[in-house]
CSV table of C-alpha atoms in Angstrom, one decimal:
chain,number,residue,atom,x,y,z
Y,7,MET,CA,0.1,0.0,-0.2
Y,8,LYS,CA,2.7,2.5,0.9
Y,9,LYS,CA,4.6,1.7,-2.2
Y,10,LYS,CA,1.4,2.5,-4.5
Y,11,ILE,CA,1.1,5.9,-2.5
Y,12,PHE,CA,4.8,6.6,-3.2
Y,13,SER,CA,4.3,5.5,-7.0
Y,14,LEU,CA,1.5,8.0,-7.2
Y,15,LEU,CA,3.3,11.0,-5.5
Y,16,VAL,CA,6.2,10.2,-7.8
Y,17,LEU,CA,4.0,10.4,-10.9
Y,18,VAL,CA,2.6,13.7,-9.8
Y,19,MET,CA,5.5,15.3,-9.0
Y,20,THR,CA,6.7,14.3,-12.1
Y,21,ALA,CA,4.0,15.7,-13.9
Y,22,MET,CA,4.3,19.0,-12.0
Y,23,THR,CA,7.9,19.0,-12.9
Y,24,ALA,CA,7.3,18.4,-16.5
Y,25,SER,CA,4.6,21.2,-16.4
Y,26,ALA,CA,6.9,23.9,-14.7
Y,27,ILE,CA,9.6,22.8,-17.4
Y,28,GLU,CA,7.4,23.1,-20.4
Y,29,ALA,CA,5.7,26.4,-19.8
Y,30,PRO,CA,7.9,29.0,-18.3
Y,31,THR,CA,7.0,32.6,-18.9
Y,32,TYR,CA,9.3,35.3,-19.2
Y,33,ALA,CA,8.9,39.2,-19.4
Y,34,LEU,CA,8.6,41.3,-22.4
Y,35,THR,CA,9.6,44.9,-21.7
Y,36,ALA,CA,10.3,47.9,-24.1
Y,37,VAL,CA,12.5,51.2,-23.9
Y,38,THR,CA,10.9,53.7,-26.2
Y,39,GLU,CA,10.9,57.5,-26.1
Y,40,HIS,CA,8.4,58.6,-28.7
Y,41,GLY,CA,6.1,55.9,-29.3
Y,42,THR,CA,4.5,52.7,-27.9
Y,43,VAL,CA,5.5,49.2,-28.3
Y,44,THR,CA,2.8,46.4,-28.3
Y,45,PHE,CA,3.6,42.6,-27.8
Y,46,LYS,CA,1.3,40.2,-29.3
Y,47,VAL,CA,1.0,36.4,-29.0
Y,48,GLY,CA,-1.3,35.3,-31.9
Y,49,GLU,CA,-4.3,37.6,-31.5
Y,50,ASN,CA,-3.6,38.5,-27.8
Y,51,THR,CA,-1.6,41.5,-26.3
Y,52,VAL,CA,0.7,40.1,-23.6
Y,53,THR,CA,3.6,41.5,-21.4
Y,54,THR,CA,4.8,38.0,-20.8
Y,55,ALA,CA,5.4,34.9,-23.2
Y,56,LYS,CA,6.3,31.1,-22.9
Y,57,GLU,CA,9.5,29.9,-24.3
Y,58,GLY,CA,8.7,28.6,-28.1
Y,59,ASP,CA,6.1,31.4,-28.5
Y,60,VAL,CA,6.4,33.4,-31.7
Y,61,VAL,CA,5.9,37.0,-30.4
Y,62,THR,CA,5.0,40.1,-32.7
Y,63,VAL,CA,6.6,43.6,-31.7
Y,64,SER,CA,4.8,46.4,-33.2
Y,65,VAL,CA,5.8,50.1,-32.7
Y,66,GLU,CA,3.4,53.1,-33.2
Y,67,PRO,CA,5.6,56.4,-33.2
Y,68,ALA,CA,4.5,59.4,-31.6
Y,69,THR,CA,3.3,62.5,-34.3
Y,70,GLY,CA,6.1,63.9,-35.9
Y,71,TYR,CA,8.3,60.8,-35.5
Y,72,ALA,CA,9.4,57.9,-37.4
Y,73,VAL,CA,11.0,54.6,-36.4
Y,74,LYS,CA,14.6,54.5,-36.8
Y,75,GLU,CA,16.0,51.4,-35.5
Y,76,VAL,CA,14.6,48.6,-33.4
Y,77,SER,CA,16.9,46.2,-31.4
Y,78,GLY,CA,16.2,43.3,-28.7
Y,79,LYS,CA,18.1,41.8,-26.0
Y,80,TRP,CA,17.8,38.6,-23.9
Y,81,TYR,CA,18.1,38.9,-20.2
Y,82,ALA,CA,19.4,35.6,-19.1
Y,83,ALA,CA,18.6,34.5,-15.6
Y,84,GLU,CA,20.4,36.5,-12.8
Y,85,ALA,CA,23.5,34.8,-11.3
Y,86,ASN,CA,26.2,35.2,-8.3
Y,87,SER,CA,29.3,34.1,-8.5
Y,88,ARG,CA,30.8,31.9,-5.8
Y,89,ARG,CA,34.0,33.7,-6.3
Y,90,ILE,CA,32.4,37.1,-5.6
Y,91,GLN,CA,31.3,38.5,-2.5
Y,92,ALA,CA,27.5,38.1,-1.7
Y,93,GLU,CA,27.1,42.2,-1.6
Y,94,SER,CA,28.7,42.2,-5.2
Y,95,PRO,CA,26.4,43.4,-7.9
Y,96,GLU,CA,24.3,41.1,-9.8
Y,97,ILE,CA,25.5,40.4,-13.4
Y,98,ASP,CA,22.8,40.2,-16.5
Y,99,LEU,CA,23.8,37.7,-19.1
Y,100,LEU,CA,22.7,39.3,-22.4
Y,101,SER,CA,22.8,38.5,-26.1
Y,102,ASP,CA,20.9,40.2,-29.1
Y,103,ILE,CA,17.7,38.8,-30.5
Y,104,THR,CA,17.2,38.4,-34.2
Y,105,LEU,CA,14.3,40.4,-35.3
Y,106,THR,CA,12.3,39.4,-38.5
Y,107,PRO,CA,10.5,42.3,-40.1
Y,108,ASP,CA,7.1,41.8,-41.4
Y,109,ASN,CA,7.0,43.2,-45.0
Y,110,SER,CA,3.1,43.4,-45.1
Y,111,LEU,CA,2.8,45.5,-42.0
Y,112,GLU,CA,4.4,48.7,-41.2
Y,113,ASN,CA,7.0,48.9,-38.0
Y,114,THR,CA,6.1,45.4,-37.1
Y,115,TRP,CA,8.8,42.5,-36.4
Y,116,SER,CA,8.9,39.0,-34.8
Y,117,PHE,CA,10.8,36.6,-32.9
Y,118,THR,CA,10.5,33.3,-31.3
Y,119,MET,CA,10.7,33.4,-27.3
Y,120,GLU,CA,13.5,31.9,-25.5
Y,121,ARG,CA,14.3,31.1,-21.8
Y,122,ALA,CA,15.2,34.5,-20.8
Y,123,ASP,CA,13.2,38.1,-20.5
Y,124,VAL,CA,13.3,40.3,-23.4
Y,125,GLN,CA,13.9,44.1,-23.7
Y,126,ILE,CA,13.3,45.7,-27.0
Y,127,SER,CA,14.7,49.1,-27.6
Y,128,VAL,CA,13.4,51.6,-30.4
Y,129,SER,CA,15.2,54.7,-31.4
Y,130,TYR,CA,13.2,57.5,-33.5
Y,131,LYS,CA,14.0,60.4,-36.0
Y,132,HIS,CA,11.9,63.1,-36.8
Y,133,ARG,CA,9.3,62.5,-39.4
Y,134,HIS,CA,8.1,65.2,-41.5
Y,135,ILE,CA,4.5,65.8,-41.3
Y,136,TRP,CA,3.1,67.0,-44.8
Y,137,ASP,CA,0.3,68.8,-45.7
Y,138,PHE,CA,-0.8,69.0,-49.2
Y,139,SER,CA,-3.3,71.9,-50.3
Y,140,VAL,CA,-4.6,73.4,-53.5
Y,141,VAL,CA,-4.1,77.2,-52.8
Y,142,ASP,CA,-6.0,79.8,-55.3
Y,143,GLY,CA,-7.3,77.1,-57.3
Y,144,ASN,CA,-3.9,76.5,-59.2
Y,145,ILE,CA,-1.2,76.0,-56.8
Y,146,LEU,CA,-0.3,72.7,-55.5
Y,147,LYS,CA,1.3,73.4,-52.0
Y,148,ALA,CA,3.4,71.2,-49.7
Y,149,VAL,CA,4.1,72.1,-45.9
Y,150,CYS,CA,6.8,70.0,-44.0
Y,151,GLN,CA,6.6,70.4,-40.3
Y,152,ASN,CA,8.4,68.1,-37.6
Y,153,GLN,CA,7.6,67.5,-34.2
Y,154,SER,CA,8.8,70.8,-32.5
Y,155,GLY,CA,6.7,72.5,-35.1
Y,156,ASP,CA,9.4,74.3,-37.2
Y,157,CYS,CA,8.6,74.4,-40.8
Y,158,ASP,CA,11.3,72.6,-42.7
Y,159,VAL,CA,10.1,72.9,-46.3
Y,160,VAL,CA,7.5,75.0,-48.1
Y,161,ILE,CA,7.3,74.4,-51.5
Y,162,THR,CA,4.8,76.0,-54.1
Y,163,LYS,CA,4.5,74.1,-57.4
Y,164,THR,CA,3.0,76.4,-60.1
Y,165,GLY,CA,2.2,75.5,-63.7
Y,166,ILE,CA,-0.3,73.0,-63.2
Y,167,ALA,CA,-3.7,72.9,-64.5
Y,168,LEU,CA,-5.7,72.9,-61.3
Y,169,LEU,CA,-7.6,76.3,-62.6
Y,170,GLU,CA,-11.1,77.1,-61.5
Y,171,GLU,CA,-11.5,77.7,-64.9
Y,172,VAL,CA,-9.7,76.3,-67.8
Y,173,ILE,CA,-10.6,77.0,-71.3
Y,174,TYR,CA,-11.7,74.5,-74.1
Y,175,GLY,CA,-8.7,74.4,-76.3
Y,176,ASN,CA,-5.9,75.6,-74.3
Y,177,ASN,CA,-6.0,72.7,-71.5
Y,178,ASN,CA,-2.3,71.4,-72.5
Y,179,GLU,CA,-1.0,72.3,-69.0
Y,180,ALA,CA,-2.6,69.6,-66.9
Y,181,ALA,CA,0.3,67.3,-66.1
Y,182,ILE,CA,1.6,67.6,-62.9
Y,183,ASP,CA,5.1,67.2,-62.0
Y,184,LEU,CA,6.7,67.3,-58.6
Y,185,THR,CA,10.1,67.0,-59.7
Y,186,THR,CA,10.8,70.1,-57.4
Y,187,PHE,CA,9.6,68.4,-54.7
Y,188,ASN,CA,12.0,65.7,-55.1
Y,189,GLU,CA,15.1,67.9,-55.9
Y,190,ALA,CA,14.3,70.0,-52.7
Y,191,LEU,CA,13.7,67.3,-50.3
Y,192,GLY,CA,15.6,64.3,-51.1
Y,193,GLY,CA,15.9,61.4,-48.6
Y,194,GLU,CA,12.9,60.6,-46.4
Y,195,GLY,CA,11.2,63.6,-47.2
Y,196,GLU,CA,11.0,62.9,-50.8
Y,197,ALA,CA,7.8,63.2,-52.4
Y,198,GLU,CA,6.2,61.1,-54.9
Y,199,LEU,CA,3.3,61.5,-57.0
Y,200,VAL,CA,1.5,58.3,-56.9
Y,201,SER,CA,-1.4,59.1,-59.3
Y,202,ILE,CA,-3.8,61.8,-60.9
Y,203,SER,CA,-7.1,61.2,-61.7
Y,204,TYR,CA,-10.2,63.2,-63.3
Y,205,GLU,CA,-13.9,62.9,-63.1
Y,206,GLY,CA,-17.0,65.1,-63.9
Y,207,THR,CA,-20.0,65.9,-66.5
Y,208,LEU,CA,-19.5,67.1,-69.6
Y,209,LEU,CA,-21.4,70.1,-70.4
Y,210,ASN,CA,-24.3,70.1,-73.2
Y,211,GLY,CA,-25.8,67.1,-71.7
Y,212,GLY,CA,-22.6,64.9,-72.4
Y,213,ALA,CA,-22.0,61.6,-70.6
Y,214,THR,CA,-20.0,61.4,-67.1
Y,215,TYR,CA,-16.1,61.5,-67.5
Y,216,GLY,CA,-14.1,59.4,-65.5
Y,217,PRO,CA,-12.4,58.5,-63.3
Y,218,THR,CA,-9.4,58.4,-65.6
Y,219,ALA,CA,-5.9,59.8,-65.6
Y,220,THR,CA,-6.4,61.3,-69.1
Y,221,VAL,CA,-6.7,64.9,-69.1
Y,222,PRO,CA,-10.3,66.3,-69.9
Y,223,THR,CA,-10.6,68.0,-73.2
Y,224,LEU,CA,-14.2,68.7,-73.4
Y,225,PRO,CA,-15.9,71.6,-71.6
Y,226,GLY,CA,-17.7,70.4,-68.1
Y,227,ASP,CA,-17.5,70.2,-64.5
Y,228,TYR,CA,-14.6,68.3,-63.2
Y,229,THR,CA,-12.7,67.2,-59.8
Y,230,VAL,CA,-9.1,66.0,-60.1
Y,231,THR,CA,-7.5,63.9,-57.4
Y,232,ILE,CA,-3.7,64.1,-56.9
Y,233,LYS,CA,-2.2,61.2,-54.7
Y,234,VAL,CA,1.3,61.8,-53.2
Y,235,LYS,CA,3.5,59.6,-51.2
Y,236,ALA,CA,5.8,61.5,-48.9
Y,237,GLY,CA,8.0,60.5,-45.8
Y,238,GLY,CA,6.3,57.0,-45.7
Y,239,ASN,CA,2.8,58.3,-45.9
Y,240,ASP,CA,0.1,58.6,-48.4
Y,241,TYR,CA,-1.8,61.9,-49.3
Y,242,GLU,CA,-4.6,62.5,-51.3
Y,243,VAL,CA,-5.9,66.4,-52.3
Y,244,GLU,CA,-8.5,67.2,-54.8
Y,245,THR,CA,-10.1,70.1,-56.2
Y,246,ASP,CA,-12.8,71.1,-58.5
Y,247,PHE,CA,-12.3,73.0,-61.9
Y,248,LYS,CA,-14.6,73.9,-64.7
Y,249,LEU,CA,-13.3,73.4,-68.3
Y,250,GLU,CA,-15.2,76.3,-69.8
Y,251,GLN,CA,-16.6,76.5,-73.3
Y,252,LYS,CA,-14.3,78.7,-75.5
Y,253,THR,CA,-15.6,82.2,-76.4
Y,254,MET,CA,-15.9,83.0,-79.9
Y,255,VAL,CA,-13.8,85.9,-81.2
Y,256,GLY,CA,-13.8,87.7,-84.4
Y,257,GLU,CA,-10.4,86.3,-85.2
Y,258,MET,CA,-11.9,82.9,-85.7
Y,259,ILE,CA,-13.8,84.1,-88.7
Y,260,VAL,CA,-11.7,83.7,-91.8
Y,261,PRO,CA,-11.7,87.1,-94.0
Y,262,ILE,CA,-15.1,86.9,-96.2
Y,263,ASP,CA,-15.1,87.6,-100.0
Y,264,ASN,CA,-16.6,90.9,-101.2
Y,265,CYS,CA,-19.8,90.9,-102.7
Y,266,ILE,CA,-21.4,93.0,-105.2
Y,267,TYR,CA,-24.8,94.7,-104.8
Y,268,ASN,CA,-27.5,93.2,-106.4
Y,269,GLY,CA,-30.7,94.1,-104.9
Y,270,GLN,CA,-31.1,90.8,-103.0
Y,271,PHE,CA,-30.1,90.0,-99.2
Y,272,GLN,CA,-26.7,88.3,-99.4
Y,273,GLU,CA,-25.4,85.4,-97.1
Y,274,PRO,CA,-21.9,85.0,-98.2
Y,275,THR,CA,-19.9,81.7,-97.6
Y,276,VAL,CA,-18.3,81.7,-93.9
Y,277,VAL,CA,-15.6,79.8,-92.6
Y,278,VAL,CA,-14.8,79.7,-88.8
Y,279,LYS,CA,-11.5,78.3,-87.4
Y,280,ASP,CA,-9.9,77.6,-84.0
Y,281,GLY,CA,-6.3,77.3,-84.9
Y,282,ASP,CA,-5.8,75.1,-87.5
Y,283,LYS,CA,-9.3,73.3,-86.8
Y,284,VAL,CA,-12.2,74.1,-89.3
Y,285,LEU,CA,-15.5,74.5,-87.1
Y,286,THR,CA,-18.7,72.8,-87.9
Y,287,ILE,CA,-21.8,75.0,-88.6
Y,288,GLY,CA,-24.7,73.5,-86.5
Y,289,THR,CA,-22.2,71.6,-84.2
Y,290,ASP,CA,-19.8,74.4,-83.2
Y,291,TYR,CA,-21.7,77.5,-84.4
Y,292,LEU,CA,-24.8,79.1,-85.9
Y,293,LEU,CA,-24.6,81.8,-88.3
Y,294,GLY,CA,-26.6,85.1,-88.7
Y,295,PHE,CA,-26.5,88.2,-91.1
Y,296,ASP,CA,-27.7,91.7,-90.7
Y,297,ASP,CA,-28.1,94.8,-93.1
Y,298,ASN,CA,-26.6,92.7,-96.0
Y,299,VAL,CA,-28.8,94.4,-99.0
Y,300,ASN,CA,-27.2,97.8,-100.0
Y,301,ALA,CA,-23.8,98.7,-100.9
Y,302,GLY,CA,-21.2,99.0,-97.6
Y,303,LEU,CA,-20.3,96.9,-95.1
Y,304,GLY,CA,-22.3,93.7,-94.5
Y,305,ILE,CA,-22.3,92.1,-91.0
Y,306,VAL,CA,-22.0,88.3,-90.0
Y,307,MET,CA,-22.7,86.7,-86.5
Y,308,VAL,CA,-21.2,83.5,-85.5
Y,309,HIS,CA,-22.8,82.1,-82.4
Y,310,GLY,CA,-21.0,79.5,-80.6
Y,311,ILE,CA,-22.6,76.3,-79.5
Y,312,GLY,CA,-21.3,72.9,-78.3
Y,313,ASN,CA,-17.6,73.5,-77.3
Y,314,TYR,CA,-17.9,77.2,-77.8
Y,315,LYS,CA,-20.0,80.3,-76.4
Y,316,GLY,CA,-20.4,83.8,-77.5
Y,317,THR,CA,-21.2,85.7,-80.2
Y,318,ALA,CA,-18.4,87.0,-82.7
Y,319,TYR,CA,-19.0,89.5,-85.2
Y,320,ALA,CA,-17.3,90.3,-89.0
Y,321,THR,CA,-17.8,92.5,-91.8
Y,322,PHE,CA,-17.5,92.0,-95.4
Y,323,ASN,CA,-17.6,94.8,-98.3
Y,324,LEU,CA,-20.7,94.7,-100.2
Y,325,LEU,CA,-19.6,96.7,-103.3
Y,326,ASP,CA,-21.7,98.9,-105.4
Y,327,LYS,CA,-22.4,97.6,-108.8
Y,328,GLU,CA,-21.1,99.6,-111.9
Y,329,LEU,CA,-23.4,101.2,-114.3
Y,330,THR,CA,-23.3,99.7,-118.2
Y,331,ALA,CA,-24.7,101.4,-121.1
Y,332,ASP,CA,-27.2,98.7,-121.5
Y,333,MET,CA,-29.1,99.5,-118.5
Y,334,ILE,CA,-30.3,102.8,-120.1
Y,335,GLU,CA,-33.4,102.0,-122.5
Y,336,ALA,CA,-33.3,103.5,-126.1
Y,337,ILE,CA,-34.6,107.2,-126.1
Y,338,ALA,CA,-37.2,107.9,-129.1
Y,339,ASP,CA,-36.3,110.8,-131.5
Y,340,GLN,CA,-37.6,114.3,-130.3
Y,341,SER,CA,-39.1,117.0,-132.4
Y,342,TYR,CA,-37.2,120.0,-132.6
Y,343,THR,CA,-38.7,122.8,-130.5
Y,344,GLY,CA,-36.2,125.6,-130.6
Y,345,GLN,CA,-35.6,125.0,-126.6
Y,346,ALA,CA,-33.5,122.4,-124.9
Y,347,ILE,CA,-35.1,119.0,-125.1
Y,348,GLU,CA,-34.8,116.7,-121.9
Y,349,PRO,CA,-36.6,113.6,-122.7
Y,350,ALA,CA,-37.3,111.1,-119.6
Y,351,VAL,CA,-34.5,108.5,-119.2
Y,352,VAL,CA,-35.3,104.9,-117.9
Y,353,VAL,CA,-32.4,102.9,-116.2
Y,354,LYS,CA,-33.1,99.3,-115.4
Y,355,ASP,CA,-30.9,96.7,-113.6
Y,356,GLY,CA,-32.4,93.6,-114.7
Y,357,GLU,CA,-36.1,93.9,-113.8
Y,358,THR,CA,-35.4,96.5,-111.2
Y,359,VAL,CA,-36.2,100.3,-112.4
Y,360,LEU,CA,-33.5,102.6,-110.6
Y,361,GLU,CA,-34.9,105.7,-109.3
Y,362,GLU,CA,-33.6,109.2,-110.6
Y,363,GLY,CA,-32.3,111.2,-107.6
Y,364,ARG,CA,-31.7,108.1,-105.4
Y,365,ASP,CA,-29.7,105.8,-107.5
Y,366,TYR,CA,-28.6,108.5,-110.3
Y,367,SER,CA,-28.7,111.9,-112.0
Y,368,VAL,CA,-29.0,112.8,-115.6
Y,369,THR,CA,-27.4,115.8,-117.6
Y,370,TYR,CA,-27.9,116.6,-121.3
Y,371,GLU,CA,-25.5,117.9,-124.1
Y,372,ASN,CA,-26.2,119.4,-127.6
Y,373,ASN,CA,-30.1,119.1,-127.0
Y,374,VAL,CA,-31.5,122.1,-128.7
Y,375,GLU,CA,-30.6,122.1,-132.0
Y,376,VAL,CA,-31.6,119.4,-134.7
Y,377,GLY,CA,-29.0,116.4,-134.5
Y,378,THR,CA,-27.7,114.0,-131.9
Y,379,ALA,CA,-28.2,114.8,-128.4
Y,380,THR,CA,-26.1,113.0,-125.4
Y,381,VAL,CA,-27.4,111.9,-122.2
Y,382,THR,CA,-25.1,111.1,-119.3
Y,383,VAL,CA,-26.2,109.4,-116.6
Y,384,THR,CA,-24.0,109.3,-113.3
Y,385,ALA,CA,-24.4,107.1,-110.0
Y,386,TRP,CA,-24.8,108.8,-106.8
Y,387,THR,CA,-22.1,108.1,-104.7
Y,388,SER,CA,-24.3,107.3,-101.6
Y,389,GLY,CA,-26.4,104.7,-103.5
Y,390,ASN,CA,-25.6,101.2,-104.5
Y,391,TYR,CA,-24.2,102.0,-108.1
Y,392,ARG,CA,-20.8,103.4,-109.2
Y,393,GLY,CA,-19.6,105.0,-112.4
Y,394,GLU,CA,-21.2,106.9,-115.5
Y,395,VAL,CA,-22.6,106.0,-118.8
Y,396,LYS,CA,-23.7,107.7,-122.0
Y,397,ALA,CA,-26.8,107.5,-124.3
Y,398,THR,CA,-27.9,109.4,-127.1
Y,399,PHE,CA,-31.1,110.8,-128.9
Y,400,ASN,CA,-32.0,112.2,-132.2
Y,401,ILE,CA,-33.4,115.8,-132.4
Y,402,VAL,CA,-35.4,116.1,-135.7
Y,403,GLY,CA,-37.0,118.8,-137.7
Y,404,THR,CA,-40.5,119.4,-138.9
Y,405,THR,CA,-41.7,117.8,-142.3
Y,406,GLY,CA,-43.6,120.9,-143.2
Y,407,ILE,CA,-44.0,124.9,-142.5
Y,408,LEU,CA,-46.0,125.6,-139.4
Y,409,ALA,CA,-49.4,127.2,-140.0
Y,410,VAL,CA,-48.3,130.9,-140.7
Y,411,GLY,CA,-51.5,132.2,-139.4
Y,412,SER,CA,-51.3,130.9,-136.2
Y,413,SER,CA,-47.6,132.4,-135.6
Y,414,PRO,CA,-46.7,136.2,-135.3
Y,415,ALA,CA,-45.3,137.8,-138.4
Y,416,ASP,CA,-41.6,137.8,-139.0
Y,417,THR,CA,-41.4,134.6,-136.7
Y,418,THR,CA,-38.5,132.2,-137.9
Y,419,VAL,CA,-39.4,128.6,-138.4
Y,420,ARG,CA,-38.1,125.7,-139.9
Y,421,TYR,CA,-39.4,124.8,-143.4
Y,422,ASP,CA,-38.3,121.2,-143.8
Y,423,LEU,CA,-35.4,119.0,-142.8
Y,424,SER,CA,-33.1,120.8,-145.2
Y,425,GLY,CA,-32.7,123.6,-142.5
Y,426,ARG,CA,-33.5,126.6,-144.6
Y,427,LYS,CA,-34.9,129.5,-143.0
Y,428,ALA,CA,-38.5,131.3,-143.8
Y,429,LYS,CA,-40.3,134.3,-142.3
Y,430,ALA,CA,-43.9,134.3,-142.2
Y,431,THR,CA,-45.1,137.4,-143.9
Y,432,SER,CA,-49.0,136.7,-144.4
Y,433,LYS,CA,-51.6,134.0,-143.9
Y,434,GLY,CA,-50.1,131.1,-146.2
Y,435,VAL,CA,-47.2,133.0,-147.6
Y,436,VAL,CA,-43.5,132.7,-146.1
Y,437,ILE,CA,-40.3,133.9,-147.8
Y,438,VAL,CA,-37.6,131.0,-147.9
Y,439,ASP,CA,-34.1,131.9,-149.0
Y,440,GLY,CA,-35.5,135.3,-150.3
Y,441,LYS,CA,-38.4,133.9,-152.3
Y,442,LYS,CA,-41.9,134.0,-151.5
Y,443,VAL,CA,-43.4,130.3,-150.7
Y,444,VAL,CA,-47.1,129.9,-150.4
Y,445,ILE,CA,-48.1,127.4,-148.0
Y,446,LYS,CA,-51.4,125.5,-149.1
């Protein structure tokens, strides 16, 4: 019986000893000034660990600091040397720990616990605190500070198309370059452009645009998002901008060829160009005309639609028309009267009858005596015609002697076309070339 009890006690003590040997625990401590150190075994946060446990060490730097170096020491069991007085100081048996970095997590390492206490030491360096912002719509600004609050670097990058208003056709400066950041900072403070993306809604009922790295080219309301990596951190800044329709200006209208007055409302051919691009009527613009009948300056109106807006104006010369002789209708022969003869003159441009005193004026020459008289038609300078043309008509004598009885005595008359002169002496008698002629 005693033998059985003794055997049982041995088994219990053996089990207890084995348990004590298999599961010793050791302290986990850290020396850290500008951050916190956390130990984990599996998912559990611990301050002690057993031999053989895999311990994860995570360091969280304080604001303004980054981890410079992490190291660990094993602290072996304390021992007193028999050769040293009892009051002598205790001796720590130290050795370095191999810390394996976790590439998937920042500031994280691991090690396998041995039979000793562990002390992790963390040294720090100042970490730049970045603030990226858009200033005045078109400046990407980066401010860098350290823990003390002193501003290390202030960089302003201009020339990037983060404008509040960008004009269609001039949007060629939208590429963003952080070369100046990299050159100015270097090392741990280097800034790196990660990505740029645009998205928005096109004007004039267009589709939604983006997100895309392609710089928008069509008018609309956009948001540009810039992602930057600096000092081990990711930053994102965005700003809104409007890509406006381009305003029509007169210089876009190619000089218009002259037109000649024709009495009709005229719409000459119009070509509109934006640089080398020929714009399309109905897609980019609409046309209007004004005051394009009478000679002078014709007016063209180009009203922008689609990617363009506003109205541009251009003029063209509406030249007056030159008078030609065939515009004057033939003038009938006129009978000699002894007075200046001024028959009516009809001037026509096609079916249009011109108006004397508005379109032209008339003068006469050699229009008293029998023979050929001349008419001169001169265009009015303020009218729709120019130049002058001439026409002629004939003045002819009578075919017989006028009735003498109705004429005063001694009145000189034409006898016939020969031009001979006669004097009336009494009823029915005239003297022609000194001879009496009786008129029957």
